[in-house]
Amino acid sequence: MSKLYITGRKRLGGGVRLQGAKNSALPLLAATVLARGESVLYNCPLLSDTEASLRILRWLGCKAQRSDGTVLVKNDGITRHDIPDALMRQTRGSIMFLGAVLARQGRARLSLPGGCAIGQRPIDLHLKALRRLGAVIKERRGILDCRAPHGLRGADITLPFPSVGATEDIILAACTASGVTTVTNAAREPEISDLADYLNRCGARIRGAGESVIVIDGVRELHGCAHAVIPDRIVAATLIACAAVTGSAITLKGVIHSHLAAVLPVFEDAGCVFAARENELKITAPERLRSMRIVRTMPYPGFPTDAQAPLLAAAAVADGTTVLIENIFENRYRHAAELARMGADVKTEGKFAVVEGVPRLYGAAVEAADLRGAAALVAAGLCAEGKTELGGVRYLDRGYESFEQVLSALGADVKRV
Ligand code: EPZ
């Protein structure tokens, strides 16, 4: 098991180009199941989660190969409708294959997806929506056996919560359904719009992606196309947190500013200054951060739950008290106990975390338990006095492409052993 060794209190500088968005690449890779012929995904990040999706595509009968950031998928016909448990459990992104395989094969058999320990991660909204589209789904001992013997047909679906994954699964299932599907209270994340852009270029007819009501007019079939994955706004927020805790000035390249509209004001409250130019964003952090006071995570366009952990690390070394309210997942403060081992003063209770800024954190041996918690511990290690030994680096590799190389290029002292 590799570990990261971080020697803190190094100021960062320079610029870094953002990787492609993990949470866009995963549904896009599943969507290639629907598109006959060749699809090319540019700016597809090299992550354990995306490689897991490529393995699922190969299992289903596609040719999928990567050269650097470009992934080529050749879909001359899907030969299976089942995904083995070993492949399903490697990533949460695997659930995206449910809607796509069911739409393509009229049948899908897969086990419940894996994912981080940030909550129960149910898929009841996915299943309820697919049943509305005409799917017959049997759940038995963790295996989902889904059929649509007469194909899927359009329906009006209202989500009780704007679930990102459920919205994506519905879009994937409804693209080639017969008739029109309307999704009300759909998730509005940029990754939804990115998926719709790709599918529309493949011949789908999806309107309103990025808004709360999405209308999908089913078409007969989709053909492959080329598409560039949007930049990863959560990696951007993580790098902003890394600059904020080290009093650094760095430039992010390949940024879509609107994706960070709820993130920048929080760091501005803490004393950071931002300068935006075309698709670049420069952040200049103060010597000492001020507290962010109250931050609540919300569905997009609110403050993203995936940026809560890195933000908590920044709050730990900010002057004053910060209250975080995690409204999306029920167990997303596992990094708090590890930060406390580094000297942070954090009290968590349910969805609340009360963070009292301390003058300094101290390097320690800490263990990540999930993807964004790992990122929070890296940020804490960058500003801690002394050396931090981070275990659970596999969690970091699920969402951050060569993160220690990115940070080293910015001047951090980070080594993977
Ligand atoms: C996606 O997860 C992302 N993952 C998550 O990123 C992200 O935190 C989340 O959206 C919210 O933005 C991918 O895109 C692969 P949800 P997803 O469905 O689709 C509950 C990361 O760190 N829910 O919007 O699972 C659920 O339990 C990951 O990159 C149900 O109750 O998120 C949660 O409390 C973590 N039933 C809330 O809704 C369902 O059927 C939000 O979940 C589905 C979800």
GROMACS .gro file of C-alpha atoms and ligand atoms in nm:
model
  461
    1MET     CA    1   0.000   0.000   0.000
    2SER     CA    2   0.164   0.328  -0.104
    3LYS     CA    3   0.176   0.628   0.125
    4LEU     CA    4   0.231   0.997   0.069
    5TYR     CA    5   0.499   1.174   0.271
    6ILE     CA    6   0.439   1.549   0.289
    7THR     CA    7   0.676   1.801   0.446
    8GLY     CA    8   0.464   2.105   0.521
    9ARG     CA    9   0.500   2.483   0.524
   10LYS     CA   10   0.634   2.513   0.170
   11ARG     CA   11   0.484   2.800  -0.024
   12LEU     CA   12   0.337   2.698  -0.362
   13GLY     CA   13   0.375   2.890  -0.688
   14GLY     CA   14   0.326   2.862  -1.062
   15GLY     CA   15   0.041   2.722  -1.265
   16VAL     CA   16  -0.136   2.392  -1.328
   17ARG     CA   17  -0.379   2.276  -1.596
   18LEU     CA   18  -0.692   2.117  -1.452
   19GLN     CA   19  -0.755   1.749  -1.523
   20GLY     CA   20  -1.080   1.637  -1.685
   21ALA     CA   21  -1.373   1.597  -1.447
   22LYS     CA   22  -1.400   1.249  -1.290
   23ASN     CA   23  -1.774   1.291  -1.236
   24SER     CA   24  -1.822   1.374  -1.601
   25ALA     CA   25  -1.589   1.109  -1.743
   26LEU     CA   26  -1.768   0.827  -1.558
   27PRO     CA   27  -2.119   0.885  -1.700
   28LEU     CA   28  -1.965   0.968  -2.041
   29LEU     CA   29  -1.786   0.632  -2.050
   30ALA     CA   30  -2.112   0.455  -1.962
   31ALA     CA   31  -2.288   0.654  -2.234
   32THR     CA   32  -2.058   0.508  -2.503
   33VAL     CA   33  -2.251   0.181  -2.453
   34LEU     CA   34  -2.543   0.353  -2.626
   35ALA     CA   35  -2.348   0.490  -2.923
   36ARG     CA   36  -2.264   0.251  -3.206
   37GLY     CA   37  -1.926   0.295  -3.369
   38GLU     CA   38  -1.634   0.498  -3.242
   39SER     CA   39  -1.637   0.754  -2.962
   40VAL     CA   40  -1.331   0.956  -2.863
   41LEU     CA   41  -1.314   1.124  -2.520
   42TYR     CA   42  -1.045   1.393  -2.491
   43ASN     CA   43  -0.920   1.521  -2.154
   44CYS     CA   44  -1.036   1.198  -1.987
   45PRO     CA   45  -0.852   1.180  -1.654
   46LEU     CA   46  -0.640   0.872  -1.576
   47LEU     CA   47  -0.792   0.756  -1.247
   48SER     CA   48  -0.861   0.420  -1.088
   49ASP     CA   49  -1.232   0.500  -1.128
   50THR     CA   50  -1.208   0.571  -1.502
   51GLU     CA   51  -0.989   0.264  -1.560
   52ALA     CA   52  -1.254   0.058  -1.379
   53SER     CA   53  -1.511   0.190  -1.627
   54LEU     CA   54  -1.288   0.095  -1.921
   55ARG     CA   55  -1.270  -0.260  -1.782
   56ILE     CA   56  -1.651  -0.270  -1.767
   57LEU     CA   57  -1.674  -0.148  -2.129
   58ARG     CA   58  -1.433  -0.423  -2.242
   59TRP     CA   59  -1.632  -0.682  -2.047
   60LEU     CA   60  -1.950  -0.568  -2.227
   61GLY     CA   61  -1.785  -0.619  -2.566
   62CYS     CA   62  -1.647  -0.275  -2.653
   63LYS     CA   63  -1.286  -0.205  -2.745
   64ALA     CA   64  -1.159   0.063  -2.508
   65GLN     CA   65  -0.808   0.198  -2.511
   66ARG     CA   66  -0.633   0.501  -2.374
   67SER     CA   67  -0.340   0.703  -2.500
   68ASP     CA   68  -0.257   0.970  -2.241
   69GLY     CA   69  -0.573   1.177  -2.187
   70THR     CA   70  -0.754   1.043  -2.492
   71VAL     CA   71  -0.983   0.740  -2.464
   72LEU     CA   72  -1.108   0.561  -2.775
   73VAL     CA   73  -1.415   0.338  -2.741
   74LYS     CA   74  -1.518   0.115  -3.033
   75ASN     CA   75  -1.871  -0.012  -2.986
   76ASP     CA   76  -1.959  -0.254  -3.265
   77GLY     CA   77  -2.217  -0.425  -3.050
   78ILE     CA   78  -2.263  -0.502  -2.684
   79THR     CA   79  -2.230  -0.876  -2.627
   80ARG     CA   80  -2.339  -0.899  -2.261
   81HIS     CA   81  -2.591  -0.748  -2.025
   82ASP     CA   82  -2.430  -0.852  -1.697
   83ILE     CA   83  -2.152  -0.681  -1.501
   84PRO     CA   84  -1.973  -0.901  -1.244
   85ASP     CA   85  -1.956  -0.792  -0.883
   86ALA     CA   86  -1.577  -0.762  -0.894
   87LEU     CA   87  -1.608  -0.492  -1.161
   88MET     CA   88  -1.912  -0.322  -1.007
   89ARG     CA   89  -1.758  -0.276  -0.665
   90GLN     CA   90  -1.459  -0.077  -0.784
   91THR     CA   91  -1.639   0.252  -0.832
   92ARG     CA   92  -1.964   0.437  -0.774
   93GLY     CA   93  -1.956   0.529  -1.140
   94SER     CA   94  -2.055   0.171  -1.224
   95ILE     CA   95  -2.420   0.241  -1.148
   96MET     CA   96  -2.430   0.460  -1.462
   97PHE     CA   97  -2.406   0.141  -1.663
   98LEU     CA   98  -2.747   0.028  -1.537
   99GLY     CA   99  -2.953   0.268  -1.748
  100ALA     CA  100  -2.722   0.244  -2.050
  101VAL     CA  101  -2.703  -0.139  -2.065
  102LEU     CA  102  -3.077  -0.175  -1.997
  103ALA     CA  103  -3.156   0.069  -2.279
  104ARG     CA  104  -2.919  -0.102  -2.518
  105GLN     CA  105  -2.979  -0.468  -2.435
  106GLY     CA  106  -3.331  -0.465  -2.292
  107ARG     CA  107  -3.177  -0.636  -1.995
  108ALA     CA  108  -2.917  -0.555  -1.725
  109ARG     CA  109  -2.786  -0.768  -1.441
  110LEU     CA  110  -2.547  -0.610  -1.198
  111SER     CA  111  -2.468  -0.592  -0.830
  112LEU     CA  112  -2.514  -0.286  -0.615
  113PRO     CA  113  -2.232  -0.036  -0.676
  114GLY     CA  114  -1.934   0.034  -0.452
  115GLY     CA  115  -1.830   0.382  -0.355
  116CYS     CA  116  -1.681   0.579  -0.066
  117ALA     CA  117  -1.782   0.531   0.295
  118ILE     CA  118  -1.952   0.871   0.295
  119GLY     CA  119  -2.295   0.732   0.337
  120GLN     CA  120  -2.525   0.447   0.253
  121ARG     CA  121  -2.530   0.550  -0.117
  122PRO     CA  122  -2.877   0.404  -0.192
  123ILE     CA  123  -3.003   0.382  -0.549
  124ASP     CA  124  -3.377   0.381  -0.479
  125LEU     CA  125  -3.429   0.696  -0.690
  126HIS     CA  126  -3.253   0.529  -0.984
  127LEU     CA  127  -3.470   0.217  -0.960
  128LYS     CA  128  -3.797   0.407  -0.910
  129ALA     CA  129  -3.725   0.618  -1.219
  130LEU     CA  130  -3.629   0.320  -1.436
  131ARG     CA  131  -3.950   0.143  -1.332
  132ARG     CA  132  -4.141   0.454  -1.446
  133LEU     CA  133  -3.973   0.405  -1.782
  134GLY     CA  134  -4.109   0.049  -1.796
  135ALA     CA  135  -3.822  -0.150  -1.647
  136VAL     CA  136  -3.902  -0.461  -1.443
  137ILE     CA  137  -3.637  -0.478  -1.170
  138LYS     CA  138  -3.583  -0.760  -0.920
  139GLU     CA  139  -3.345  -0.706  -0.631
  140ARG     CA  140  -3.217  -1.025  -0.477
  141ARG     CA  141  -2.919  -1.059  -0.240
  142GLY     CA  142  -2.753  -0.745  -0.372
  143ILE     CA  143  -2.803  -0.837  -0.736
  144LEU     CA  144  -3.022  -0.623  -0.961
  145ASP     CA  145  -3.192  -0.813  -1.241
  146CYS     CA  146  -3.352  -0.558  -1.476
  147ARG     CA  147  -3.558  -0.628  -1.786
  148ALA     CA  148  -3.738  -0.418  -2.041
  149PRO     CA  149  -3.862  -0.689  -2.279
  150HIS     CA  150  -4.072  -0.440  -2.475
  151GLY     CA  151  -3.809  -0.167  -2.458
  152LEU     CA  152  -3.829   0.145  -2.243
  153ARG     CA  153  -4.093   0.408  -2.297
  154GLY     CA  154  -4.090   0.779  -2.214
  155ALA     CA  155  -4.251   0.897  -1.887
  156ASP     CA  156  -4.286   1.200  -1.663
  157ILE     CA  157  -4.050   1.161  -1.365
  158THR     CA  158  -4.020   1.391  -1.067
  159LEU     CA  159  -3.720   1.340  -0.842
  160PRO     CA  160  -3.779   1.404  -0.468
  161PHE     CA  161  -3.414   1.512  -0.451
  162PRO     CA  162  -3.200   1.641  -0.741
  163SER     CA  163  -2.984   1.328  -0.740
  164VAL     CA  164  -2.690   1.356  -0.982
  165GLY     CA  165  -2.662   0.984  -1.048
  166ALA     CA  166  -3.036   0.929  -1.081
  167THR     CA  167  -3.061   1.219  -1.328
  168GLU     CA  168  -2.776   1.070  -1.534
  169ASP     CA  169  -2.923   0.718  -1.524
  170ILE     CA  170  -3.259   0.850  -1.644
  171ILE     CA  171  -3.098   1.043  -1.931
  172LEU     CA  172  -2.903   0.732  -2.036
  173ALA     CA  173  -3.213   0.512  -2.021
  174ALA     CA  174  -3.449   0.761  -2.187
  175CYS     CA  175  -3.233   0.862  -2.488
  176THR     CA  176  -3.350   0.568  -2.701
  177ALA     CA  177  -3.682   0.503  -2.522
  178SER     CA  178  -3.998   0.533  -2.729
  179GLY     CA  179  -4.161   0.868  -2.657
  180VAL     CA  180  -4.078   1.170  -2.447
  181THR     CA  181  -3.936   1.168  -2.094
  182THR     CA  182  -3.956   1.473  -1.866
  183VAL     CA  183  -3.738   1.489  -1.555
  184THR     CA  184  -3.856   1.742  -1.300
  185ASN     CA  185  -3.630   1.852  -1.012
  186ALA     CA  186  -3.334   1.719  -1.209
  187ALA     CA  187  -2.979   1.774  -1.083
  188ARG     CA  188  -2.820   2.082  -1.243
  189GLU     CA  189  -2.451   1.992  -1.206
  190PRO     CA  190  -2.224   2.083  -1.502
  191GLU     CA  191  -2.149   1.712  -1.544
  192ILE     CA  192  -2.516   1.661  -1.642
  193SER     CA  193  -2.481   1.924  -1.916
  194ASP     CA  194  -2.156   1.764  -2.031
  195LEU     CA  195  -2.328   1.425  -2.064
  196ALA     CA  196  -2.618   1.579  -2.258
  197ASP     CA  197  -2.375   1.761  -2.491
  198TYR     CA  198  -2.203   1.433  -2.578
  199LEU     CA  199  -2.530   1.242  -2.625
  200ASN     CA  200  -2.685   1.516  -2.840
  201ARG     CA  201  -2.376   1.506  -3.058
  202CYS     CA  202  -2.438   1.129  -3.086
  203GLY     CA  203  -2.788   1.206  -3.217
  204ALA     CA  204  -2.992   1.223  -2.897
  205ARG     CA  205  -3.253   1.493  -2.838
  206ILE     CA  206  -3.208   1.624  -2.484
  207ARG     CA  207  -3.323   1.972  -2.386
  208GLY     CA  208  -3.283   2.162  -2.060
  209ALA     CA  209  -2.976   1.986  -1.920
  210GLY     CA  210  -2.831   2.209  -1.647
  211GLU     CA  211  -3.181   2.325  -1.554
  212SER     CA  212  -3.433   2.166  -1.319
  213VAL     CA  213  -3.654   2.032  -1.597
  214ILE     CA  214  -3.496   1.814  -1.865
  215VAL     CA  215  -3.691   1.683  -2.166
  216ILE     CA  216  -3.560   1.380  -2.356
  217ASP     CA  217  -3.721   1.293  -2.688
  218GLY     CA  218  -3.635   0.927  -2.754
  219VAL     CA  219  -3.457   0.847  -3.083
  220ARG     CA  220  -3.398   0.513  -3.251
  221GLU     CA  221  -3.024   0.488  -3.223
  222LEU     CA  222  -2.709   0.683  -3.139
  223HIS     CA  223  -2.374   0.689  -3.321
  224GLY     CA  224  -2.035   0.754  -3.164
  225CYS     CA  225  -1.871   1.096  -3.171
  226ALA     CA  226  -1.576   1.291  -3.027
  227HIS     CA  227  -1.612   1.491  -2.707
  228ALA     CA  228  -1.384   1.679  -2.466
  229VAL     CA  229  -1.452   1.622  -2.095
  230ILE     CA  230  -1.508   1.943  -1.896
  231PRO     CA  231  -1.241   2.043  -1.638
  232ASP     CA  232  -1.275   1.910  -1.286
  233ARG     CA  233  -1.427   2.182  -1.067
  234ILE     CA  234  -1.367   1.980  -0.749
  235VAL     CA  235  -0.996   1.940  -0.824
  236ALA     CA  236  -0.999   2.318  -0.882
  237ALA     CA  237  -1.161   2.374  -0.541
  238THR     CA  238  -0.908   2.137  -0.384
  239LEU     CA  239  -0.611   2.322  -0.535
  240ILE     CA  240  -0.763   2.652  -0.418
  241ALA     CA  241  -0.775   2.506  -0.065
  242CYS     CA  242  -0.410   2.394  -0.098
  243ALA     CA  243  -0.306   2.746  -0.200
  244ALA     CA  244  -0.523   2.900   0.073
  245VAL     CA  245  -0.363   2.700   0.358
  246THR     CA  246  -0.006   2.771   0.241
  247GLY     CA  247  -0.043   3.147   0.181
  248SER     CA  248   0.039   3.085  -0.185
  249ALA     CA  249  -0.037   3.246  -0.521
  250ILE     CA  250  -0.105   2.989  -0.796
  251THR     CA  251  -0.280   2.992  -1.134
  252LEU     CA  252  -0.531   2.728  -1.244
  253LYS     CA  253  -0.553   2.676  -1.621
  254GLY     CA  254  -0.844   2.538  -1.822
  255VAL     CA  255  -1.101   2.666  -1.569
  256ILE     CA  256  -1.470   2.722  -1.639
  257HIS     CA  257  -1.533   3.008  -1.397
  258SER     CA  258  -1.911   2.963  -1.373
  259HIS     CA  259  -1.854   2.612  -1.227
  260LEU     CA  260  -1.686   2.773  -0.924
  261ALA     CA  261  -1.944   3.049  -0.866
  262ALA     CA  262  -2.035   2.915  -0.520
  263VAL     CA  263  -1.678   2.822  -0.422
  264LEU     CA  264  -1.487   3.147  -0.479
  265PRO     CA  265  -1.696   3.369  -0.244
  266VAL     CA  266  -1.626   3.131   0.046
  267PHE     CA  267  -1.250   3.162  -0.003
  268GLU     CA  268  -1.283   3.538  -0.062
  269ASP     CA  269  -1.452   3.561   0.280
  270ALA     CA  270  -1.142   3.386   0.415
  271GLY     CA  271  -0.919   3.655   0.263
  272CYS     CA  272  -0.820   3.501  -0.072
  273VAL     CA  273  -0.812   3.722  -0.381
  274PHE     CA  274  -0.902   3.585  -0.726
  275ALA     CA  275  -0.813   3.719  -1.071
  276ALA     CA  276  -0.992   3.562  -1.369
  277ARG     CA  277  -0.856   3.579  -1.724
  278GLU     CA  278  -1.006   3.382  -2.019
  279ASN     CA  279  -0.989   3.023  -1.890
  280GLU     CA  280  -0.734   3.093  -1.615
  281LEU     CA  281  -0.790   3.170  -1.250
  282LYS     CA  282  -0.523   3.312  -1.023
  283ILE     CA  283  -0.568   3.275  -0.649
  284THR     CA  284  -0.360   3.480  -0.402
  285ALA     CA  285  -0.397   3.368  -0.043
  286PRO     CA  286  -0.328   3.577   0.269
  287GLU     CA  287  -0.061   3.485   0.524
  288ARG     CA  288  -0.339   3.383   0.760
  289LEU     CA  289  -0.694   3.290   0.661
  290ARG     CA  290  -1.003   3.438   0.824
  291SER     CA  291  -1.286   3.199   0.919
  292MET     CA  292  -1.553   3.133   0.654
  293ARG     CA  293  -1.823   3.166   0.928
  294ILE     CA  294  -2.103   2.942   0.794
  295VAL     CA  295  -2.084   2.719   0.482
  296ARG     CA  296  -2.360   2.479   0.384
  297THR     CA  297  -2.327   2.220   0.107
  298MET     CA  298  -2.611   2.221  -0.146
  299PRO     CA  299  -2.696   2.070  -0.485
  300TYR     CA  300  -2.544   2.271  -0.772
  301PRO     CA  301  -2.521   2.565  -0.809
  302GLY     CA  302  -2.473   2.572  -0.429
  303PHE     CA  303  -2.145   2.496  -0.253
  304PRO     CA  304  -2.043   2.143  -0.364
  305THR     CA  305  -2.037   1.866  -0.105
  306ASP     CA  306  -1.720   1.729  -0.268
  307ALA     CA  307  -1.534   2.049  -0.171
  308GLN     CA  308  -1.644   2.029   0.195
  309ALA     CA  309  -1.350   1.820   0.311
  310PRO     CA  310  -1.074   2.038   0.160
  311LEU     CA  311  -1.260   2.345   0.290
  312LEU     CA  312  -1.266   2.197   0.640
  313ALA     CA  313  -0.887   2.163   0.627
  314ALA     CA  314  -0.864   2.533   0.539
  315ALA     CA  315  -1.106   2.627   0.817
  316ALA     CA  316  -0.885   2.436   1.062
  317VAL     CA  317  -0.609   2.696   1.022
  318ALA     CA  318  -0.828   3.005   0.976
  319ASP     CA  319  -0.870   3.269   1.248
  320GLY     CA  320  -1.204   3.221   1.424
  321THR     CA  321  -1.488   2.972   1.408
  322THR     CA  322  -1.631   2.812   1.095
  323VAL     CA  323  -1.955   2.612   1.097
  324LEU     CA  324  -1.998   2.360   0.815
  325ILE     CA  325  -2.337   2.208   0.736
  326GLU     CA  326  -2.317   1.894   0.520
  327ASN     CA  327  -2.661   1.862   0.362
  328ILE     CA  328  -2.591   1.600   0.098
  329PHE     CA  329  -2.428   1.295   0.254
  330GLU     CA  330  -2.488   1.159   0.603
  331ASN     CA  331  -2.133   1.051   0.690
  332ARG     CA  332  -1.893   1.289   0.529
  333TYR     CA  333  -1.676   1.407   0.821
  334ARG     CA  334  -1.449   1.105   0.856
  335HIS     CA  335  -1.149   1.327   0.786
  336ALA     CA  336  -1.226   1.536   1.099
  337ALA     CA  337  -1.081   1.279   1.341
  338GLU     CA  338  -0.765   1.249   1.131
  339LEU     CA  339  -0.731   1.628   1.116
  340ALA     CA  340  -0.763   1.635   1.495
  341ARG     CA  341  -0.456   1.409   1.511
  342MET     CA  342  -0.274   1.693   1.335
  343GLY     CA  343  -0.392   1.944   1.595
  344ALA     CA  344  -0.716   2.064   1.439
  345ASP     CA  345  -1.000   2.163   1.672
  346VAL     CA  346  -1.312   2.017   1.506
  347LYS     CA  347  -1.636   1.905   1.666
  348THR     CA  348  -1.880   1.718   1.444
  349GLU     CA  349  -2.238   1.621   1.521
  350GLY     CA  350  -2.459   1.481   1.243
  351LYS     CA  351  -2.453   1.724   0.954
  352PHE     CA  352  -2.269   1.993   1.154
  353ALA     CA  353  -1.897   2.052   1.198
  354VAL     CA  354  -1.774   2.335   1.422
  355VAL     CA  355  -1.414   2.423   1.344
  356GLU     CA  356  -1.207   2.648   1.575
  357GLY     CA  357  -0.904   2.774   1.384
  358VAL     CA  358  -0.570   2.688   1.547
  359PRO     CA  359  -0.240   2.872   1.496
  360ARG     CA  360  -0.079   2.569   1.336
  361LEU     CA  361  -0.125   2.203   1.243
  362TYR     CA  362   0.148   1.946   1.305
  363GLY     CA  363   0.251   1.660   1.079
  364ALA     CA  364   0.127   1.316   1.185
  365ALA     CA  365   0.058   0.966   1.054
  366VAL     CA  366  -0.301   0.986   0.922
  367GLU     CA  367  -0.529   0.755   0.726
  368ALA     CA  368  -0.778   0.854   0.457
  369ALA     CA  369  -1.118   0.681   0.452
  370ASP     CA  370  -1.261   0.834   0.136
  371LEU     CA  371  -1.164   1.032  -0.172
  372ARG     CA  372  -1.224   1.392  -0.064
  373GLY     CA  373  -1.114   1.320   0.292
  374ALA     CA  374  -0.780   1.212   0.147
  375ALA     CA  375  -0.759   1.546  -0.035
  376ALA     CA  376  -0.834   1.730   0.290
  377LEU     CA  377  -0.548   1.548   0.465
  378VAL     CA  378  -0.310   1.637   0.181
  379ALA     CA  379  -0.407   2.005   0.216
  380ALA     CA  380  -0.353   1.982   0.592
  381GLY     CA  381  -0.014   1.818   0.539
  382LEU     CA  382   0.093   2.100   0.310
  383CYS     CA  383   0.054   2.359   0.588
  384ALA     CA  384   0.148   2.143   0.888
  385GLU     CA  385   0.474   2.185   1.080
  386GLY     CA  386   0.689   1.879   1.001
  387LYS     CA  387   0.617   1.562   0.810
  388THR     CA  388   0.277   1.400   0.745
  389GLU     CA  389   0.249   1.033   0.646
  390LEU     CA  390  -0.077   0.972   0.461
  391GLY     CA  391  -0.216   0.619   0.428
  392GLY     CA  392  -0.514   0.527   0.207
  393VAL     CA  393  -0.363   0.694  -0.099
  394ARG     CA  394  -0.576   0.461  -0.315
  395TYR     CA  395  -0.871   0.682  -0.225
  396LEU     CA  396  -0.689   0.987  -0.360
  397ASP     CA  397  -0.612   0.800  -0.685
  398ARG     CA  398  -0.985   0.754  -0.745
  399GLY     CA  399  -1.033   1.121  -0.822
  400TYR     CA  400  -0.698   1.305  -0.844
  401GLU     CA  401  -0.470   1.234  -1.139
  402SER     CA  402  -0.102   1.214  -1.026
  403PHE     CA  403  -0.180   1.456  -0.745
  404GLU     CA  404   0.164   1.436  -0.583
  405GLN     CA  405   0.320   1.532  -0.918
  406VAL     CA  406   0.077   1.823  -0.956
  407LEU     CA  407   0.163   1.950  -0.607
  408SER     CA  408   0.538   1.893  -0.648
  409ALA     CA  409   0.529   2.095  -0.972
  410LEU     CA  410   0.377   2.378  -0.765
  411GLY     CA  411   0.666   2.357  -0.517
  412ALA     CA  412   0.526   2.124  -0.251
  413ASP     CA  413   0.743   1.858  -0.086
  414VAL     CA  414   0.526   1.550  -0.150
  415LYS     CA  415   0.659   1.200  -0.218
  416ARG     CA  416   0.476   0.876  -0.288
  417VAL     CA  417   0.647   0.567  -0.140
  418EPZ     C1  418  -2.244   1.212  -0.745
  418EPZ     O1  419  -2.274   1.105  -0.657
  418EPZ     C2  420  -2.093   1.222  -0.741
  418EPZ     N1  421  -2.033   1.097  -0.789
  418EPZ     C3  422  -2.047   1.253  -0.599
  418EPZ     O2  423  -1.907   1.270  -0.604
  418EPZ     C4  424  -2.113   1.383  -0.554
  418EPZ     O3  425  -2.077   1.408  -0.419
  418EPZ     C5  426  -2.265   1.372  -0.564
  418EPZ     O4  427  -2.301   1.336  -0.700
  418EPZ     C6  428  -2.336   1.501  -0.526
  418EPZ     O5  429  -2.288   1.604  -0.608
  418EPZ     C7  430  -2.030   1.072  -0.922
  418EPZ     O6  431  -2.075   1.151  -1.002
  418EPZ     C8  432  -1.965   0.943  -0.964
  418EPZ     P1  433  -2.649   1.191  -0.557
  418EPZ     P2  434  -2.424   1.045  -0.651
  418EPZ     O7  435  -2.727   1.085  -0.623
  418EPZ     O8  436  -2.480   1.041  -0.786
  418EPZ     C9  437  -2.902   1.032  -0.192
  418EPZ    C10  438  -1.688   1.241  -0.530
  418EPZ     O9  439  -1.630   1.267  -0.423
  418EPZ     N2  440  -2.957   0.936  -0.289
  418EPZ    O10  441  -2.667   1.333  -0.600
  418EPZ    O11  442  -2.421   0.920  -0.570
  418EPZ    C11  443  -2.758   1.000  -0.161
  418EPZ    O12  444  -2.749   0.902  -0.060
  418EPZ    C12  445  -1.825   1.179  -0.528
  418EPZ    O13  446  -1.642   1.265  -0.645
  418EPZ    C13  447  -3.063   0.857  -0.250
  418EPZ    O14  448  -3.112   0.865  -0.138
  418EPZ    O15  449  -2.493   1.160  -0.565
  418EPZ    C14  450  -2.704   1.132  -0.115
  418EPZ    O16  451  -2.736   1.152   0.020
  418EPZ    C15  452  -1.875   1.155  -0.387
  418EPZ     N3  453  -3.112   0.767  -0.339
  418EPZ    C16  454  -2.780   1.232  -0.201
  418EPZ    O17  455  -2.897   1.163  -0.249
  418EPZ    C17  456  -3.063   0.754  -0.466
  418EPZ    O18  457  -3.115   0.672  -0.545
  418EPZ    C18  458  -2.700   1.284  -0.320
  418EPZ    O19  459  -2.670   1.175  -0.399
  418EPZ    C19  460  -2.955   0.836  -0.504
  418EPZ    C20  461  -2.903   0.927  -0.413
   0.00000   0.00000   0.00000
